[in-house]
Amino acid sequence: MDKRVVVTGMGVISPVGNNVADFWKNLLDGVCGIDFIKAFPTEDLPVKIAGEVKDFNPAEHGIEPAFARKQDKFTVYAVAAANEAMKQAGLDSKEGGNIDPFRLGVYVGSGIGGFTTQYRETEKMIKDGAKWISPLFIPTMISNIAAGNVAIRNNACGPSLDIVTACATSTHAIGEAYRAIKHGYADAIIAGGSEAATIPLGIAGFANAKALSKAEDPKYASLPFNLNRGGFVMAEGAGMIVLEEYEHAKARGAEIFAEVVGYGNTNDAHHVTAPRPDGVTQAKAIEMALAEAGYDGEKDTLYINAHGTGTHLNDASETAAFKLAMGEENARKAHISSTKSMTGHMLGAAGAVESIASILALKNGIVPPTINLDTPDPECDLNYTPNKPEKVNLTIAISDSLGFGGHNGCVAFRKAE
């Protein structure tokens, strides 16, 4: 028999807040976390803005200085977000704890992994030679090491995966974790993603691929569904969700924030970077998640946290996908927003962070806005919640993600009852 799966913990490190409470307040207040890059000189770069994590102190997140010094930022962010999520969930797999360590898993991914480490050590190799490469280079750079460190800290000996599907990474991590619990392979899984690719090489690479906004005003740069949009804005951070089998959570009296009820996973099979223009394959992932969730257009009030990157092709094809997935009438009734308008695009962390926004929207009955939506694109003609949050009694929410390589993912949540 299939198990029910619920959310019992959440954790966030983001450009608009380094915990769930601050993140949510700033989303509702329309705070833009995008600014001029402070971490490194940008004089020779074609893009000088990003959504950087601000005022991050590892010690405030239970991370020792020695660990923070030795690890890549993407791992430190992942551990910080996982610490918050596990503390909120109240799970403990150590001796005498409330979960069997072999029934606690970790599905944590990254689109790129230890990019800062790779960049630094490559520079050393070119300038100084092989003998100067750190012995920690490989176990700091590989993209699965965030999952490994989260597992070590939480004594999580159960199923463990590092999913890498570019910008759909953490949506797929949550979806696959949901299936693992649903089908009985674990009682709880820490699922999400982390990214710290805002480095000179990352900026140059994405900019030269014509993906990034070259806006000079950082507060008017990430413009999902806006006629003036010109590309996405790079961002960094981490999002983690504790998924737990319903009866297990209920037995220990855990607070339940939402129920995970659907998941869709498809590929465009079209182009390495551009989404399929007609939205057919993206729509199928959304349709699968909604069908499994038992979505009823007559009875349900739906919130969609859109991928909404602010690139011309993404926003237009995603609008088409919403209409194909649920029909024109239901698509027009849906409450939609892109929180990337405030956070920028957190790549492999985006799906988990946006799933948290979806869960909070459901729980609190408030749809966060798409800021800077002052000139809607006629091609993007749905209700994208321009500029101000909206109070709505929501019953179901989905978060969809579309990644380079054609990877599409969508997860669905229902309001906790």
XYZ file of C-alpha atoms in Angstrom:
417
model
C 0.000 0.000 0.000
C 1.297 3.491 -0.884
C 2.275 5.677 2.066
C 1.267 9.293 2.569
C 4.135 11.803 2.610
C 4.190 15.081 4.525
C 6.551 17.995 5.123
C 7.747 18.358 8.726
C 10.772 20.654 8.334
C 12.172 23.390 6.079
C 15.429 25.327 5.860
C 16.607 28.170 3.609
C 19.751 30.129 2.819
C 18.913 32.727 0.164
C 19.542 36.234 -1.157
C 16.430 37.392 0.741
C 16.968 35.652 4.061
C 19.048 33.015 5.814
C 16.175 31.284 7.576
C 12.606 30.401 6.672
C 10.982 33.222 8.676
C 13.094 35.996 7.145
C 12.835 34.467 3.675
C 9.022 34.394 3.822
C 8.662 37.904 5.296
C 10.912 39.386 2.617
C 9.043 37.604 -0.183
C 5.749 39.059 1.034
C 7.333 42.498 1.420
C 8.618 42.350 -2.163
C 12.251 42.695 -1.100
C 14.690 42.318 -3.991
C 17.831 40.387 -3.033
C 19.680 41.241 -6.236
C 22.522 43.759 -6.102
C 25.950 44.551 -7.496
C 28.361 41.683 -6.864
C 30.435 42.250 -3.717
C 32.425 38.988 -3.530
C 34.881 39.677 -6.356
C 35.893 42.392 -8.875
C 33.594 42.626 -11.901
C 35.377 45.200 -14.078
C 36.179 42.654 -16.800
C 32.865 40.804 -16.632
C 29.894 41.369 -18.954
C 27.468 41.110 -15.997
C 28.040 42.774 -12.635
C 24.915 41.826 -10.663
C 23.732 38.709 -8.841
C 21.621 37.429 -5.989
C 24.338 36.868 -3.392
C 23.732 35.425 0.071
C 24.230 38.242 2.596
C 25.375 38.391 6.229
C 25.917 34.637 6.377
C 27.693 33.482 9.523
C 28.206 29.689 9.562
C 28.471 29.640 13.365
C 24.913 30.956 13.644
C 23.804 27.820 11.786
C 25.642 25.339 13.985
C 28.665 25.027 11.672
C 32.182 24.935 13.093
C 34.750 27.431 11.697
C 37.127 24.624 10.672
C 34.407 22.882 8.650
C 33.366 26.131 6.975
C 36.985 26.917 6.013
C 37.623 23.520 4.441
C 34.361 23.116 2.513
C 33.062 24.752 -0.637
C 30.292 27.289 -0.071
C 27.694 25.048 -1.686
C 28.282 22.409 1.006
C 28.248 24.947 3.837
C 24.951 26.384 2.572
C 23.489 22.885 2.269
C 24.456 21.924 5.814
C 23.098 25.213 7.198
C 19.716 24.775 5.496
C 19.545 21.101 6.492
C 20.310 22.004 10.119
C 17.351 24.396 10.173
C 15.038 21.863 8.513
C 15.995 19.033 10.856
C 15.690 21.221 13.935
C 12.212 22.250 12.842
C 11.262 18.640 12.103
C 12.526 17.458 15.485
C 14.022 14.278 14.040
C 17.002 12.544 15.670
C 18.534 9.332 14.347
C 21.266 9.035 16.951
C 21.057 6.349 19.655
C 17.829 6.754 21.590
C 16.400 9.032 18.887
C 13.024 8.950 17.172
C 13.973 7.497 13.777
C 15.965 4.469 12.661
C 19.121 5.795 10.917
C 18.625 3.270 8.103
C 15.155 4.747 7.518
C 16.458 8.340 7.250
C 17.730 9.340 3.796
C 19.346 12.306 2.060
C 18.422 13.384 -1.483
C 20.463 16.565 -1.887
C 21.731 17.766 -5.264
C 23.588 20.621 -6.912
C 23.519 21.769 -10.491
C 27.259 22.441 -10.557
C 28.814 21.490 -7.210
C 32.038 22.936 -5.805
C 32.619 25.524 -8.503
C 34.674 27.871 -6.299
C 36.963 24.999 -5.335
C 37.348 23.843 -8.923
C 38.148 27.380 -10.100
C 40.715 27.955 -7.331
C 42.501 24.626 -7.737
C 42.597 24.939 -11.532
C 44.301 28.308 -11.136
C 46.888 26.660 -8.868
C 47.495 23.855 -11.362
C 48.098 26.286 -14.220
C 50.273 28.707 -12.255
C 52.153 26.524 -9.768
C 51.854 22.893 -10.831
C 50.357 19.635 -9.575
C 52.154 19.459 -6.239
C 50.189 22.459 -4.938
C 46.741 20.942 -5.502
C 44.903 20.432 -2.220
C 44.391 16.824 -1.089
C 40.851 17.946 -0.274
C 40.207 19.125 -3.840
C 38.170 16.121 -5.025
C 36.092 15.526 -1.847
C 35.322 19.250 -1.708
C 34.439 19.777 -5.372
C 32.302 16.736 -6.275
C 28.607 17.556 -6.410
C 27.515 14.702 -4.116
C 29.614 15.932 -1.190
C 26.874 18.223 0.146
C 24.601 15.183 0.441
C 27.436 13.255 2.061
C 28.066 15.914 4.677
C 24.363 16.314 5.440
C 24.146 12.538 5.919
C 27.199 12.460 8.204
C 25.864 15.233 10.429
C 22.445 13.620 10.755
C 23.529 9.960 10.976
C 21.350 9.354 7.920
C 22.256 5.835 6.790
C 19.232 5.275 4.547
C 18.772 5.899 0.814
C 21.007 8.695 -0.458
C 21.156 10.351 -3.890
C 22.808 13.385 -5.465
C 20.528 14.360 -8.331
C 22.031 16.640 -11.004
C 19.530 18.005 -13.504
C 20.682 21.617 -13.773
C 17.952 24.044 -12.679
C 15.484 21.200 -12.035
C 17.852 19.469 -9.583
C 16.150 20.077 -6.253
C 12.630 19.696 -7.654
C 13.646 16.233 -8.812
C 15.320 15.567 -5.451
C 12.049 16.313 -3.645
C 10.008 14.329 -6.153
C 12.228 11.257 -6.008
C 12.363 11.441 -2.203
C 8.560 11.581 -2.177
C 8.414 8.416 -4.251
C 10.961 6.627 -2.053
C 8.887 7.291 1.081
C 5.586 6.653 -0.689
C 6.795 3.214 -1.783
C 8.215 2.301 1.619
C 11.986 2.699 1.208
C 12.393 5.317 3.969
C 10.494 6.949 6.821
C 12.011 10.400 6.246
C 14.342 12.034 3.733
C 16.160 15.377 3.814
C 15.626 16.615 0.256
C 16.738 19.716 -1.600
C 19.590 21.443 -3.332
C 22.435 23.881 -2.900
C 24.368 26.145 -5.246
C 27.282 28.578 -5.061
C 28.155 29.168 -8.707
C 28.260 32.962 -8.562
C 31.970 33.185 -9.372
C 33.720 34.961 -12.283
C 33.806 31.802 -14.413
C 30.120 31.129 -13.764
C 29.096 34.685 -14.612
C 31.203 34.692 -17.780
C 29.960 31.286 -18.899
C 26.259 31.980 -18.471
C 26.605 35.509 -19.874
C 28.412 34.313 -22.990
C 25.707 31.695 -23.460
C 23.301 34.679 -23.739
C 21.349 33.503 -20.685
C 21.939 36.367 -18.229
C 20.283 39.745 -17.920
C 22.675 42.582 -18.687
C 20.516 45.128 -16.886
C 22.491 47.844 -15.145
C 19.914 48.429 -12.410
C 20.057 45.373 -10.104
C 16.625 46.123 -8.641
C 15.078 46.006 -12.115
C 16.944 43.081 -13.618
C 15.033 39.880 -12.838
C 11.809 40.449 -14.773
C 9.753 37.259 -15.133
C 6.793 37.543 -17.537
C 7.665 41.202 -18.200
C 7.865 42.427 -21.793
C 11.181 44.093 -20.841
C 12.849 40.891 -19.635
C 16.306 40.129 -20.967
C 17.594 37.041 -19.183
C 17.933 35.554 -15.724
C 20.003 36.780 -12.787
C 22.484 34.359 -11.179
C 21.917 33.633 -7.493
C 23.133 31.295 -4.767
C 21.910 29.534 -1.641
C 20.223 26.349 -0.486
C 16.781 24.938 0.256
C 16.026 21.787 2.277
C 12.769 20.037 3.087
C 12.242 17.138 5.486
C 9.766 14.733 3.907
C 8.291 12.166 6.283
C 5.862 9.263 6.142
C 2.547 10.507 7.535
C 1.979 7.849 10.203
C 5.575 8.194 11.416
C 5.158 11.967 11.749
C 1.752 11.630 13.388
C 2.990 9.061 15.920
C 5.650 11.406 17.247
C 3.375 14.480 17.247
C 5.286 16.390 14.577
C 3.912 19.605 13.086
C 2.836 18.987 9.500
C 3.209 21.925 7.108
C 1.796 20.328 3.947
C 1.279 17.001 2.259
C 3.283 16.051 -0.837
C 0.755 14.664 -3.284
C 2.202 14.620 -6.806
C 5.296 14.587 -8.970
C 6.031 14.803 -12.685
C 9.322 14.323 -14.515
C 9.843 14.691 -18.283
C 12.453 15.799 -20.809
C 12.010 18.167 -23.738
C 14.332 16.089 -25.976
C 14.676 19.322 -27.931
C 17.774 21.469 -27.195
C 20.625 21.620 -24.676
C 19.722 25.078 -23.347
C 16.482 26.333 -24.946
C 13.125 25.052 -23.665
C 10.726 23.476 -26.123
C 8.746 26.478 -27.449
C 5.314 24.813 -27.608
C 5.435 23.792 -23.926
C 4.172 20.259 -24.606
C 6.784 18.347 -22.624
C 6.861 20.887 -19.797
C 3.064 20.623 -19.653
C 3.258 16.843 -19.310
C 5.331 17.100 -16.109
C 2.811 19.568 -14.651
C -0.122 17.427 -15.798
C 1.400 14.318 -14.164
C 1.882 16.100 -10.826
C -1.643 17.538 -10.841
C -3.230 14.229 -11.839
C -1.480 12.351 -9.033
C -2.522 15.122 -6.642
C -6.179 14.686 -7.592
C -6.454 18.280 -8.777
C -10.030 19.375 -9.507
C -10.333 22.668 -11.365
C -13.859 23.203 -10.013
C -13.082 22.572 -6.340
C -9.403 23.431 -5.886
C -7.778 26.834 -5.592
C -4.337 26.476 -7.111
C -1.080 28.347 -6.526
C 1.766 27.877 -8.989
C 5.303 28.914 -8.131
C 6.505 29.247 -11.700
C 10.032 28.581 -12.903
C 9.745 32.123 -14.299
C 13.379 32.899 -15.027
C 12.928 36.114 -16.988
C 14.263 34.734 -20.269
C 12.044 35.282 -23.263
C 11.766 31.630 -24.309
C 11.240 30.236 -20.798
C 8.416 32.531 -19.763
C 6.513 32.208 -23.027
C 6.797 28.407 -23.228
C 5.942 28.044 -19.540
C 2.774 30.101 -20.014
C 1.826 27.795 -22.894
C 2.606 24.777 -20.714
C 0.240 25.906 -17.954
C -2.590 26.252 -20.456
C -1.879 22.846 -22.000
C -1.559 21.083 -18.655
C -4.846 22.197 -17.108
C -6.810 23.846 -19.896
C -7.149 27.543 -20.636
C -9.983 28.160 -18.150
C -8.241 26.563 -15.164
C -4.907 28.181 -16.074
C -6.582 31.576 -15.967
C -8.058 30.814 -12.530
C -4.682 29.816 -11.067
C -2.702 32.183 -8.852
C 0.854 32.240 -10.205
C 4.054 34.024 -9.263
C 7.788 33.871 -9.823
C 9.770 34.445 -6.645
C 12.897 34.589 -8.839
C 11.878 38.210 -9.378
C 13.218 38.702 -5.820
C 15.795 35.940 -5.299
C 17.251 35.642 -8.777
C 17.880 32.159 -10.153
C 19.460 29.838 -7.588
C 20.041 27.104 -10.205
C 20.142 23.691 -8.479
C 18.729 25.163 -5.255
C 15.842 26.966 -6.963
C 13.280 24.166 -6.946
C 13.604 23.448 -3.224
C 13.532 27.119 -2.236
C 10.487 27.655 -4.438
C 8.800 24.538 -3.025
C 9.228 26.090 0.421
C 7.592 29.278 -0.866
C 4.741 27.132 -2.222
C 4.278 25.330 1.115
C 4.247 28.626 3.014
C 1.747 30.101 0.547
C -0.566 27.135 1.177
C -0.133 27.221 4.943
C -0.626 30.969 5.293
C -3.142 31.590 2.510
C -0.977 34.258 0.863
C 0.403 34.295 -2.678
C 3.806 36.020 -2.877
C 4.135 38.555 -5.686
C 6.078 38.746 -8.917
C 7.789 42.094 -8.368
C 8.675 44.507 -11.173
C 5.820 43.211 -13.312
C 4.949 46.664 -14.632
C 4.747 45.789 -18.339
C 3.198 42.330 -18.783
C 4.133 40.484 -21.951
C 0.998 39.762 -24.037
C 2.415 36.255 -24.566
C 2.341 35.777 -20.770
C -1.306 36.575 -20.156
C -2.111 34.633 -16.958
C -2.499 35.917 -13.381
C 1.148 36.341 -12.354
C 0.312 38.269 -9.134
C 1.997 41.531 -10.099
C 3.900 43.494 -7.460
C 1.770 42.800 -4.363
C 0.939 39.621 -2.412
C -2.622 38.391 -2.473
C -4.594 36.686 0.290
C -6.191 33.536 -1.112
C -7.599 30.418 0.576
C -5.433 27.971 -1.353
C -5.971 24.206 -1.334
C -3.152 23.003 -3.595
C 0.193 24.312 -4.835
C 2.733 23.240 -7.411
C 6.295 24.277 -8.103
C 7.767 23.558 -11.509
C 11.365 23.724 -12.702
C 12.931 23.575 -16.166
C 16.642 22.839 -16.555
C 19.316 22.911 -19.241
C 19.322 19.573 -21.040
C 15.533 19.721 -21.272
C 14.897 18.464 -17.723
C 11.415 19.286 -16.419
C 10.125 18.658 -12.908
C 6.991 19.509 -10.969
C 5.973 18.743 -7.388
C 2.497 19.208 -5.898
C 1.510 19.942 -2.303
C -1.837 19.999 -0.508
C -2.769 22.025 2.528
C -2.235 20.113 5.775
C -5.472 18.841 7.301
